[in-house]
Amino acid sequence: MTNPYRQLPALAALLERPELVSVRATAGRDDVANALRTELETLRQRIAAGESPDGDLDPERIVERARISVERDSRAILRTVINATGIVLHTNLGRSPLPESAARAAFEAASGYLNLELDLETGERSSRQDPIRDGIRRLTGAEAATAVNNCAAATVIALRALAAGKEVVVSRGQLVEIGGGFRIPEILAVSGARLREVGTTNRTRIADYEKAIGPETGAILRVHASNFRIRGFTESVGIADLAALGRRHGLPVIDDIGSGAAVDLDLFASSGEPRVGDGIRAGADLVLFSGDKLLGGPQAGIVAGRKELIARIEKDPLMRAFRLDKMTLAALEATLRLYRDPERALRDVPTLRMLTVSLAELRTRAERIAERLRSVPGLDASALDDEAFAGGGSLPDRALPTVVVAMKAQGLSEDEMARRLRTGRPAVLARIQDGSVRLDPRTVFEHQEDELVSAVRSAVAGSP
Ligand SMILES: *Cc1c(COP(=O)(O)O)cnc(C)c1O
């Protein structure tokens, strides 16, 4: 009997096979050699265990398995997905897609050098915050502005710079959890300020704040409810009254609005979403909001308000840890620039465009996609009226009427179909409801429609 190990092809010979030329060029020789080694080792173990792997020993099969394994490993974990959920600010899918000008600015900042902290006129050092200050001032009416990594960081650094070691007065109705571990009491604790709760969950009056203010008080904080609403027997104190109270006692009033509308839209007004300038106009000393919620820009925490307070925040040692990187700064500057003309912002900021797209347009697109999908064998697809939510803690109780493509595939459960779509290439994220898998064109870019149709086709045809 021949030695079974003799049947194993030699690594060096496998490595030179023509089927591996392209994968060797992209993944590199070492990775391909390692994958082949792993395949050979597996076969060796199977032989040692008394198996006869026969066909699996065929060099063509070994090379093919190694090639698939290298390609799988070399595929980036983060990749573009098609968001067909209809949820515009989908936190797990990266919230706001950037406006094209912002994405381009980030790309250029990333791939070269830029005057990040240099004034090109004078040749002197400048602040990296300078390029974004003006845009935020225009939007909010504030006299000064700065930005950090996200709104959570903005809250921490504002509380720390203004009230570390002191008490911060907050209504019990505003001790919220935003999601992803952002809880106001914990944020306050890490800032070094002490929480002074006032009022009750549903009702807090100005007198409650007044009573809590004393020598230990460092600031008054208002937090927007973001992802929930309290209804019924409720009472809360508006920012104008809080601002007046703060002025009487010489205390800064911080308004954490989280999201905030930067353009005037009925949709925002009727959802009770504060405009980013409301707090400043009403007399708040600082307003905090996210760059990647309704503003529709990169992830950032924007701080707008009184010059002296912004200066204190920028001097805080945490600023070094929380400051924005060059790509984000470039993207934020470009996003803010679009708001100089609100019409332009509505057209060019994808988040705003998706939130305001007309029902008629959604219907046309859903019907067009459904029509194309009806040619997929075994698939039933039709346009259907439905509802979607903005997401990201914005407009929480406001269902947006939409039109989806509702799909059913023969012999395929909704869960299995959704799984295949999610793990396909490109990955497609859909909603499941009432026995159908639903694709909402609101969050699908028009240029993705071809890919979407072929992704559904592959998902129905077989597991990827
Ligand atoms: C979303 C939100 C935050 C957190 O913002 P991130 O940018 O996600 O860190 C903070 N406060 C409020 C009121 C929010 O809605």
CSV table of C-alpha atoms and ligand atoms in Angstrom, one decimal:
chain,number,residue,atom,x,y,z
A,1,MET,CA,0.0,0.0,0.0
A,2,THR,CA,1.3,3.5,-0.8
A,3,ASN,CA,1.8,6.0,1.9
A,4,PRO,CA,-1.4,8.1,1.9
A,5,TYR,CA,0.4,11.3,2.7
A,6,ARG,CA,2.2,10.9,-0.6
A,7,GLN,CA,-1.0,11.9,-2.3
A,8,LEU,CA,-0.9,15.4,-0.8
A,9,PRO,CA,0.3,17.9,-3.4
A,10,ALA,CA,3.4,20.0,-2.6
A,11,LEU,CA,2.7,23.5,-1.3
A,12,ALA,CA,5.2,25.1,-3.7
A,13,ALA,CA,3.5,23.6,-6.7
A,14,LEU,CA,0.0,24.6,-5.6
A,15,LEU,CA,1.2,28.2,-5.0
A,16,GLU,CA,2.3,28.6,-8.6
A,17,ARG,CA,-1.0,27.5,-10.1
A,18,PRO,CA,-2.6,29.9,-12.5
A,19,GLU,CA,-6.0,30.0,-10.7
A,20,LEU,CA,-4.2,31.8,-7.9
A,21,VAL,CA,-2.5,34.6,-9.9
A,22,SER,CA,-5.1,37.2,-9.2
A,23,VAL,CA,-5.7,36.4,-5.5
A,24,ARG,CA,-1.9,36.4,-5.1
A,25,ALA,CA,-1.8,39.8,-6.6
A,26,THR,CA,-4.5,41.3,-4.3
A,27,ALA,CA,-4.1,39.4,-1.0
A,28,GLY,CA,-0.3,38.8,-1.2
A,29,ARG,CA,1.7,35.6,-1.5
A,30,ASP,CA,2.1,35.0,2.2
A,31,ASP,CA,-1.7,34.9,2.8
A,32,VAL,CA,-2.2,32.6,-0.1
A,33,ALA,CA,0.6,30.3,1.1
A,34,ASN,CA,-0.9,30.3,4.6
A,35,ALA,CA,-4.3,29.4,3.3
A,36,LEU,CA,-2.9,26.5,1.3
A,37,ARG,CA,-0.9,25.3,4.3
A,38,THR,CA,-4.1,25.3,6.4
A,39,GLU,CA,-5.9,23.3,3.7
A,40,LEU,CA,-3.0,20.8,3.5
A,41,GLU,CA,-2.9,20.5,7.3
A,42,THR,CA,-6.6,19.7,7.5
A,43,LEU,CA,-6.2,17.0,4.9
A,44,ARG,CA,-3.2,15.6,6.8
A,45,GLN,CA,-5.3,15.4,9.9
A,46,ARG,CA,-8.1,13.7,8.1
A,47,ILE,CA,-5.7,11.1,6.8
A,48,ALA,CA,-4.2,10.7,10.2
A,49,ALA,CA,-7.7,10.0,11.5
A,50,GLY,CA,-8.0,7.2,9.0
A,51,GLU,CA,-10.2,8.9,6.5
A,52,SER,CA,-9.5,8.7,2.8
A,53,PRO,CA,-10.2,12.3,1.5
A,54,ASP,CA,-9.9,11.1,-2.2
A,55,GLY,CA,-11.5,13.8,-4.3
A,56,ASP,CA,-10.6,16.5,-1.8
A,57,LEU,CA,-7.0,15.8,-2.5
A,58,ASP,CA,-7.4,17.0,-6.0
A,59,PRO,CA,-5.1,20.0,-6.4
A,60,GLU,CA,-7.8,22.0,-8.2
A,61,ARG,CA,-10.2,21.5,-5.2
A,62,ILE,CA,-7.5,22.5,-2.7
A,63,VAL,CA,-6.6,25.6,-4.6
A,64,GLU,CA,-10.3,26.6,-4.9
A,65,ARG,CA,-10.9,26.2,-1.2
A,66,ALA,CA,-7.8,28.2,-0.3
A,67,ARG,CA,-8.8,30.9,-2.8
A,68,ILE,CA,-12.3,31.2,-1.2
A,69,SER,CA,-10.8,31.4,2.3
A,70,VAL,CA,-8.3,34.1,1.3
A,71,GLU,CA,-11.1,36.2,-0.3
A,72,ARG,CA,-13.3,35.8,2.7
A,73,ASP,CA,-10.6,36.9,5.1
A,74,SER,CA,-9.5,39.8,3.0
A,75,ARG,CA,-13.0,41.3,2.7
A,76,ALA,CA,-13.3,44.3,5.0
A,77,ILE,CA,-15.7,43.8,7.9
A,78,LEU,CA,-17.1,47.3,7.4
A,79,ARG,CA,-18.7,47.7,4.0
A,80,THR,CA,-21.4,49.6,2.3
A,81,VAL,CA,-24.8,48.2,2.9
A,82,ILE,CA,-28.2,49.1,1.3
A,83,ASN,CA,-30.4,50.5,3.9
A,84,ALA,CA,-33.9,49.4,2.9
A,85,THR,CA,-35.4,49.8,6.4
A,86,GLY,CA,-36.7,53.3,5.8
A,87,ILE,CA,-35.1,54.4,9.1
A,88,VAL,CA,-33.2,57.5,8.0
A,89,LEU,CA,-31.0,57.9,11.1
A,90,HIS,CA,-30.2,54.2,11.7
A,91,THR,CA,-27.6,54.2,14.4
A,92,ASN,CA,-26.4,50.7,13.6
A,93,LEU,CA,-26.0,51.7,10.0
A,94,GLY,CA,-24.0,54.9,10.7
A,95,ARG,CA,-26.8,57.4,11.1
A,96,SER,CA,-26.5,60.2,8.5
A,97,PRO,CA,-25.0,59.5,5.0
A,98,LEU,CA,-22.8,62.5,4.3
A,99,PRO,CA,-23.7,65.1,1.6
A,100,GLU,CA,-21.5,64.5,-1.4
A,101,SER,CA,-19.5,67.7,-0.9
A,102,ALA,CA,-18.8,66.7,2.7
A,103,ALA,CA,-17.7,63.2,1.8
A,104,ARG,CA,-15.4,64.6,-0.9
A,105,ALA,CA,-14.0,67.1,1.7
A,106,ALA,CA,-13.3,64.2,4.1
A,107,PHE,CA,-11.7,62.2,1.3
A,108,GLU,CA,-9.4,65.0,0.4
A,109,ALA,CA,-8.5,65.8,4.0
A,110,ALA,CA,-7.8,62.1,4.5
A,111,SER,CA,-5.6,61.6,1.5
A,112,GLY,CA,-3.3,64.6,1.7
A,113,TYR,CA,-2.1,67.4,3.9
A,114,LEU,CA,-4.2,70.4,4.8
A,115,ASN,CA,-4.0,73.6,6.8
A,116,LEU,CA,-5.6,72.0,9.8
A,117,GLU,CA,-4.0,74.3,12.4
A,118,LEU,CA,-2.3,76.9,10.2
A,119,ASP,CA,-3.5,80.3,9.0
A,120,LEU,CA,-2.3,80.4,5.4
A,121,GLU,CA,-2.5,84.2,5.3
A,122,THR,CA,-0.2,84.9,8.3
A,123,GLY,CA,1.7,81.6,8.5
A,124,GLU,CA,0.8,81.5,12.1
A,125,ARG,CA,-0.7,78.6,14.1
A,126,SER,CA,-4.5,78.7,14.1
A,127,SER,CA,-7.2,76.6,15.9
A,128,ARG,CA,-8.6,73.6,14.2
A,129,GLN,CA,-12.0,74.7,15.3
A,130,ASP,CA,-11.9,78.0,13.3
A,131,PRO,CA,-13.3,76.6,10.0
A,132,ILE,CA,-16.5,75.4,11.7
A,133,ARG,CA,-17.2,78.3,14.1
A,134,ASP,CA,-18.8,80.6,11.6
A,135,GLY,CA,-21.2,78.0,10.1
A,136,ILE,CA,-22.4,77.1,13.6
A,137,ARG,CA,-22.8,80.7,14.6
A,138,ARG,CA,-24.9,81.3,11.5
A,139,LEU,CA,-27.1,78.3,12.3
A,140,THR,CA,-27.7,79.0,15.9
A,141,GLY,CA,-27.2,82.7,16.3
A,142,ALA,CA,-24.6,82.0,19.1
A,143,GLU,CA,-21.6,84.3,19.6
A,144,ALA,CA,-19.2,81.4,19.7
A,145,ALA,CA,-19.0,77.7,18.9
A,146,THR,CA,-16.8,74.6,19.0
A,147,ALA,CA,-17.2,70.9,18.3
A,148,VAL,CA,-16.1,67.6,19.7
A,149,ASN,CA,-16.6,63.9,18.8
A,150,ASN,CA,-20.3,63.5,19.5
A,151,CYS,CA,-23.0,65.0,21.6
A,152,ALA,CA,-22.2,62.7,24.5
A,153,ALA,CA,-18.7,64.2,24.6
A,154,ALA,CA,-20.2,67.7,24.3
A,155,THR,CA,-22.3,67.1,27.3
A,156,VAL,CA,-19.5,65.7,29.4
A,157,ILE,CA,-17.0,68.5,28.5
A,158,ALA,CA,-19.6,71.3,29.0
A,159,LEU,CA,-20.6,70.0,32.4
A,160,ARG,CA,-17.0,69.4,33.4
A,161,ALA,CA,-15.7,72.8,32.3
A,162,LEU,CA,-18.6,74.7,33.8
A,163,ALA,CA,-19.7,72.7,36.9
A,164,ALA,CA,-17.1,70.1,38.0
A,165,GLY,CA,-17.3,69.7,41.8
A,166,LYS,CA,-20.6,71.5,41.8
A,167,GLU,CA,-24.3,70.6,41.5
A,168,VAL,CA,-26.1,70.5,38.2
A,169,VAL,CA,-29.9,71.0,38.5
A,170,VAL,CA,-31.9,68.7,36.2
A,171,SER,CA,-35.6,67.8,36.1
A,172,ARG,CA,-36.5,64.2,36.9
A,173,GLY,CA,-38.4,64.0,33.7
A,174,GLN,CA,-35.2,64.6,31.8
A,175,LEU,CA,-32.9,61.9,33.4
A,176,VAL,CA,-33.1,60.0,30.1
A,177,GLU,CA,-31.3,57.2,28.5
A,178,ILE,CA,-30.7,58.0,24.8
A,179,GLY,CA,-29.4,54.5,23.9
A,180,GLY,CA,-26.0,53.0,23.4
A,181,GLY,CA,-25.2,53.7,27.1
A,182,PHE,CA,-25.9,57.5,27.2
A,183,ARG,CA,-27.7,58.0,30.5
A,184,ILE,CA,-27.8,61.5,31.9
A,185,PRO,CA,-27.0,60.6,35.5
A,186,GLU,CA,-23.9,58.6,34.4
A,187,ILE,CA,-22.8,61.3,32.1
A,188,LEU,CA,-23.1,63.8,34.9
A,189,ALA,CA,-21.1,61.5,37.2
A,190,VAL,CA,-18.2,61.1,34.7
A,191,SER,CA,-18.1,64.9,34.2
A,192,GLY,CA,-17.3,65.4,37.9
A,193,ALA,CA,-20.5,67.4,38.5
A,194,ARG,CA,-23.1,66.3,41.0
A,195,LEU,CA,-26.7,65.6,40.0
A,196,ARG,CA,-29.4,67.6,41.7
A,197,GLU,CA,-32.7,66.1,40.6
A,198,VAL,CA,-35.8,68.3,40.9
A,199,GLY,CA,-39.5,67.8,40.3
A,200,THR,CA,-41.1,64.5,39.3
A,201,THR,CA,-41.1,62.3,36.2
A,202,ASN,CA,-44.1,64.0,34.7
A,203,ARG,CA,-44.1,67.5,36.3
A,204,THR,CA,-41.4,69.9,37.2
A,205,ARG,CA,-42.1,73.6,37.9
A,206,ILE,CA,-39.8,76.7,38.0
A,207,ALA,CA,-40.2,76.7,41.8
A,208,ASP,CA,-38.6,73.3,41.9
A,209,TYR,CA,-35.5,74.6,40.2
A,210,GLU,CA,-35.5,77.7,42.4
A,211,LYS,CA,-35.6,75.8,45.6
A,212,ALA,CA,-32.7,73.6,44.6
A,213,ILE,CA,-30.4,76.5,43.7
A,214,GLY,CA,-27.8,77.3,46.4
A,215,PRO,CA,-24.1,77.9,46.9
A,216,GLU,CA,-23.3,74.4,45.6
A,217,THR,CA,-25.0,75.0,42.3
A,218,GLY,CA,-22.8,75.1,39.2
A,219,ALA,CA,-25.3,75.0,36.3
A,220,ILE,CA,-28.8,74.2,35.1
A,221,LEU,CA,-29.2,71.5,32.5
A,222,ARG,CA,-32.1,70.9,30.2
A,223,VAL,CA,-32.2,67.7,28.2
A,224,HIS,CA,-34.4,67.1,25.3
A,225,ALA,CA,-36.5,63.9,25.7
A,226,SER,CA,-35.3,62.7,22.2
A,227,ASN,CA,-36.5,59.2,21.9
A,228,PHE,CA,-39.7,59.3,24.0
A,229,ARG,CA,-42.5,61.7,24.9
A,230,ILE,CA,-44.3,62.2,28.2
A,231,ARG,CA,-48.0,62.8,27.7
A,232,GLY,CA,-51.0,63.5,29.8
A,233,PHE,CA,-50.7,65.3,33.2
A,234,THR,CA,-47.4,66.9,32.5
A,235,GLU,CA,-45.6,70.2,33.1
A,236,SER,CA,-42.1,71.2,32.3
A,237,VAL,CA,-40.2,74.5,32.3
A,238,GLY,CA,-39.3,76.1,29.0
A,239,ILE,CA,-35.8,77.1,28.1
A,240,ALA,CA,-36.7,80.9,28.2
A,241,ASP,CA,-37.8,80.6,31.9
A,242,LEU,CA,-34.8,78.5,32.8
A,243,ALA,CA,-32.5,81.0,31.1
A,244,ALA,CA,-34.1,83.9,33.1
A,245,LEU,CA,-33.7,81.9,36.3
A,246,GLY,CA,-30.0,81.2,35.4
A,247,ARG,CA,-29.4,84.9,34.8
A,248,ARG,CA,-31.0,85.9,38.2
A,249,HIS,CA,-28.6,83.5,39.9
A,250,GLY,CA,-25.6,84.0,37.7
A,251,LEU,CA,-25.7,80.3,36.6
A,252,PRO,CA,-25.0,79.0,33.1
A,253,VAL,CA,-28.0,77.2,31.5
A,254,ILE,CA,-27.1,74.3,29.2
A,255,ASP,CA,-29.6,73.1,26.7
A,256,ASP,CA,-28.8,69.6,25.4
A,257,ILE,CA,-31.2,69.2,22.4
A,258,GLY,CA,-29.5,66.1,21.0
A,259,SER,CA,-30.8,66.4,17.5
A,260,GLY,CA,-32.2,69.7,16.6
A,261,ALA,CA,-33.7,71.0,13.3
A,262,ALA,CA,-31.4,73.3,11.3
A,263,VAL,CA,-34.0,74.2,8.7
A,264,ASP,CA,-37.6,75.2,9.2
A,265,LEU,CA,-39.9,72.4,8.2
A,266,ASP,CA,-43.5,71.6,9.1
A,267,LEU,CA,-42.4,68.0,9.8
A,268,PHE,CA,-39.9,69.2,12.5
A,269,ALA,CA,-42.2,71.9,14.0
A,270,SER,CA,-45.2,69.5,14.3
A,271,SER,CA,-43.0,66.8,15.9
A,272,GLY,CA,-41.8,69.3,18.7
A,273,GLU,CA,-38.2,69.0,17.5
A,274,PRO,CA,-36.4,72.2,18.7
A,275,ARG,CA,-34.7,74.3,16.1
A,276,VAL,CA,-30.9,74.6,16.8
A,277,GLY,CA,-31.3,78.4,17.3
A,278,ASP,CA,-34.3,78.3,19.7
A,279,GLY,CA,-32.2,77.8,22.8
A,280,ILE,CA,-29.8,80.7,22.1
A,281,ARG,CA,-32.7,83.0,21.1
A,282,ALA,CA,-34.4,82.1,24.4
A,283,GLY,CA,-31.3,83.1,26.3
A,284,ALA,CA,-29.6,79.7,27.0
A,285,ASP,CA,-25.9,80.0,27.5
A,286,LEU,CA,-24.9,76.8,25.7
A,287,VAL,CA,-26.8,74.6,23.2
A,288,LEU,CA,-25.5,71.1,22.4
A,289,PHE,CA,-26.5,68.9,19.4
A,290,SER,CA,-25.2,66.1,17.2
A,291,GLY,CA,-23.6,66.6,13.8
A,292,ASP,CA,-25.0,63.4,12.4
A,293,LYS,CA,-28.7,63.5,13.5
A,294,LEU,CA,-31.0,66.0,11.8
A,295,LEU,CA,-28.1,68.2,10.7
A,296,GLY,CA,-27.2,65.3,8.4
A,297,GLY,CA,-23.4,65.7,8.7
A,298,PRO,CA,-20.5,63.7,10.2
A,299,GLN,CA,-20.6,62.3,13.8
A,300,ALA,CA,-19.8,65.3,16.0
A,301,GLY,CA,-21.0,67.1,19.1
A,302,ILE,CA,-21.7,70.8,18.5
A,303,VAL,CA,-21.4,73.3,21.3
A,304,ALA,CA,-22.7,76.8,20.6
A,305,GLY,CA,-23.1,79.6,23.0
A,306,ARG,CA,-21.4,82.4,25.0
A,307,LYS,CA,-17.8,83.2,24.1
A,308,GLU,CA,-16.5,83.0,27.6
A,309,LEU,CA,-18.0,79.5,28.2
A,310,ILE,CA,-16.7,78.2,24.8
A,311,ALA,CA,-13.3,79.4,25.8
A,312,ARG,CA,-13.5,77.6,29.1
A,313,ILE,CA,-14.5,74.4,27.3
A,314,GLU,CA,-11.7,74.6,24.8
A,315,LYS,CA,-9.2,75.1,27.7
A,316,ASP,CA,-10.4,72.0,29.4
A,317,PRO,CA,-7.7,69.2,29.2
A,318,LEU,CA,-10.4,66.8,27.9
A,319,MET,CA,-10.6,68.9,24.8
A,320,ARG,CA,-7.4,67.2,23.6
A,321,ALA,CA,-9.1,63.8,24.0
A,322,PHE,CA,-12.5,64.9,22.5
A,323,ARG,CA,-11.3,67.0,19.6
A,324,LEU,CA,-12.4,66.2,16.0
A,325,ASP,CA,-10.0,64.7,13.5
A,326,LYS,CA,-9.2,66.3,10.2
A,327,MET,CA,-11.6,64.2,8.1
A,328,THR,CA,-14.6,65.0,10.3
A,329,LEU,CA,-13.7,68.7,10.5
A,330,ALA,CA,-13.5,68.9,6.7
A,331,ALA,CA,-16.9,67.1,6.4
A,332,LEU,CA,-18.5,69.3,9.1
A,333,GLU,CA,-17.3,72.5,7.5
A,334,ALA,CA,-18.7,71.4,4.1
A,335,THR,CA,-22.0,70.3,5.7
A,336,LEU,CA,-22.4,73.6,7.5
A,337,ARG,CA,-21.6,75.5,4.2
A,338,LEU,CA,-24.7,73.9,2.6
A,339,TYR,CA,-26.9,75.5,5.2
A,340,ARG,CA,-26.1,79.0,4.0
A,341,ASP,CA,-28.9,78.4,1.6
A,342,PRO,CA,-31.6,76.3,3.2
A,343,GLU,CA,-33.0,75.3,-0.2
A,344,ARG,CA,-29.6,73.9,-1.1
A,345,ALA,CA,-29.4,72.0,2.3
A,346,LEU,CA,-32.8,70.4,1.6
A,347,ARG,CA,-31.6,69.3,-1.8
A,348,ASP,CA,-28.0,68.2,-1.0
A,349,VAL,CA,-28.2,66.8,2.6
A,350,PRO,CA,-29.3,63.2,2.2
A,351,THR,CA,-30.9,63.0,5.6
A,352,LEU,CA,-33.1,66.0,4.9
A,353,ARG,CA,-33.9,64.8,1.4
A,354,MET,CA,-34.9,61.3,2.7
A,355,LEU,CA,-37.0,62.8,5.5
A,356,THR,CA,-38.9,65.1,3.1
A,357,VAL,CA,-39.2,63.0,-0.1
A,358,SER,CA,-42.8,63.1,-1.3
A,359,LEU,CA,-45.2,60.1,-0.9
A,360,ALA,CA,-45.8,60.3,-4.7
A,361,GLU,CA,-42.1,59.9,-5.4
A,362,LEU,CA,-41.8,57.0,-2.9
A,363,ARG,CA,-44.8,55.3,-4.6
A,364,THR,CA,-43.3,55.7,-8.1
A,365,ARG,CA,-40.0,54.2,-6.9
A,366,ALA,CA,-41.7,51.3,-4.9
A,367,GLU,CA,-43.8,50.5,-8.0
A,368,ARG,CA,-40.8,50.6,-10.3
A,369,ILE,CA,-38.8,48.3,-8.0
A,370,ALA,CA,-41.7,45.9,-7.4
A,371,GLU,CA,-42.2,45.7,-11.2
A,372,ARG,CA,-38.6,44.7,-11.7
A,373,LEU,CA,-38.7,42.2,-8.9
A,374,ARG,CA,-41.8,40.4,-10.3
A,375,SER,CA,-39.5,39.0,-13.0
A,376,VAL,CA,-37.6,37.0,-10.2
A,377,PRO,CA,-38.9,33.4,-10.3
A,378,GLY,CA,-40.8,32.4,-7.2
A,379,LEU,CA,-41.0,36.0,-5.8
A,380,ASP,CA,-44.2,37.9,-5.2
A,381,ALA,CA,-43.5,41.7,-4.9
A,382,SER,CA,-45.9,44.6,-4.7
A,383,ALA,CA,-46.0,48.2,-3.6
A,384,LEU,CA,-47.7,48.7,-0.2
A,385,ASP,CA,-48.5,51.7,1.9
A,386,ASP,CA,-46.6,51.6,5.2
A,387,GLU,CA,-45.0,53.8,7.9
A,388,ALA,CA,-41.4,54.5,8.8
A,389,PHE,CA,-39.7,56.4,11.6
A,390,ALA,CA,-36.8,58.9,11.4
A,391,GLY,CA,-34.7,57.0,14.0
A,392,GLY,CA,-31.6,58.3,15.9
A,393,GLY,CA,-33.8,59.6,18.7
A,394,SER,CA,-35.3,62.2,16.4
A,395,LEU,CA,-39.1,62.7,15.8
A,396,PRO,CA,-39.8,59.6,18.0
A,397,ASP,CA,-43.6,59.6,17.8
A,398,ARG,CA,-43.9,60.7,14.3
A,399,ALA,CA,-44.6,57.9,11.8
A,400,LEU,CA,-43.7,59.0,8.3
A,401,PRO,CA,-46.1,57.7,5.7
A,402,THR,CA,-44.2,55.7,3.1
A,403,VAL,CA,-44.6,53.2,0.3
A,404,VAL,CA,-42.7,49.9,0.5
A,405,VAL,CA,-42.1,46.9,-1.7
A,406,ALA,CA,-43.6,44.0,0.2
A,407,MET,CA,-42.0,40.6,-0.8
A,408,LYS,CA,-42.8,37.0,-0.3
A,409,ALA,CA,-40.7,34.2,-1.7
A,410,GLN,CA,-42.0,30.7,-2.3
A,411,GLY,CA,-40.6,28.2,0.1
A,412,LEU,CA,-38.6,30.8,2.0
A,413,SER,CA,-39.5,32.2,5.5
A,414,GLU,CA,-39.3,35.9,6.0
A,415,ASP,CA,-36.5,35.4,8.5
A,416,GLU,CA,-34.5,33.3,6.1
A,417,MET,CA,-35.0,35.8,3.2
A,418,ALA,CA,-34.0,38.7,5.5
A,419,ARG,CA,-30.9,36.7,6.6
A,420,ARG,CA,-29.9,36.0,3.0
A,421,LEU,CA,-30.3,39.7,2.1
A,422,ARG,CA,-28.3,40.8,5.1
A,423,THR,CA,-25.4,38.4,4.3
A,424,GLY,CA,-25.4,38.9,0.6
A,425,ARG,CA,-23.2,41.2,-1.5
A,426,PRO,CA,-24.1,43.9,-1.2
A,427,ALA,CA,-25.8,43.4,2.1
A,428,VAL,CA,-29.4,44.6,2.1
A,429,LEU,CA,-31.2,45.5,5.4
A,430,ALA,CA,-34.9,45.1,5.1
A,431,ARG,CA,-37.9,45.2,7.5
A,432,ILE,CA,-40.1,42.2,8.3
A,433,GLN,CA,-43.7,42.9,9.0
A,434,ASP,CA,-47.0,41.0,8.8
A,435,GLY,CA,-45.5,38.1,7.0
A,436,SER,CA,-43.6,40.0,4.3
A,437,VAL,CA,-40.1,41.3,3.9
A,438,ARG,CA,-40.3,45.0,3.1
A,439,LEU,CA,-38.0,47.3,1.2
A,440,ASP,CA,-38.5,51.0,1.8
A,441,PRO,CA,-37.2,53.1,-1.1
A,442,ARG,CA,-36.9,56.2,1.2
A,443,THR,CA,-33.4,55.2,2.4
A,444,VAL,CA,-32.3,53.5,-0.8
A,445,PHE,CA,-30.2,55.8,-3.0
A,446,GLU,CA,-31.5,55.8,-6.6
A,447,HIS,CA,-28.1,54.6,-7.8
A,448,GLN,CA,-28.5,51.5,-5.6
A,449,GLU,CA,-31.7,50.3,-7.2
A,450,ASP,CA,-30.0,48.0,-9.8
A,451,GLU,CA,-27.9,46.4,-7.1
A,452,LEU,CA,-30.9,46.1,-4.8
A,453,VAL,CA,-32.8,44.2,-7.5
A,454,SER,CA,-29.9,41.8,-8.2
A,455,ALA,CA,-29.3,41.3,-4.4
A,456,VAL,CA,-32.9,40.2,-4.0
A,457,ARG,CA,-32.6,37.9,-7.1
A,458,SER,CA,-29.5,36.2,-5.6
A,459,ALA,CA,-31.2,35.9,-2.2
A,460,VAL,CA,-34.2,34.2,-3.7
A,461,ALA,CA,-32.1,32.0,-5.9
A,462,GLY,CA,-30.0,30.4,-3.2
A,463,SER,CA,-28.0,31.0,-0.1
A,464,PRO,CA,-25.0,33.2,-0.8
B,1,LIG,C1,-28.6,61.6,20.7
B,1,LIG,C2,-28.4,62.5,21.9
B,1,LIG,C3,-27.2,62.6,22.6
B,1,LIG,C4,-26.0,61.8,22.2
B,1,LIG,O1,-25.6,62.3,21.0
B,1,LIG,P1,-24.4,61.5,20.2
B,1,LIG,O2,-24.0,62.4,19.2
B,1,LIG,O3,-25.0,60.2,19.8
B,1,LIG,O4,-23.3,61.2,21.2
B,1,LIG,C5,-27.2,63.4,23.7
B,1,LIG,N1,-28.3,64.1,24.2
B,1,LIG,C6,-29.4,64.0,23.5
B,1,LIG,C7,-30.6,64.8,24.1
B,1,LIG,C8,-29.6,63.2,22.4
B,1,LIG,O5,-30.7,63.1,21.8
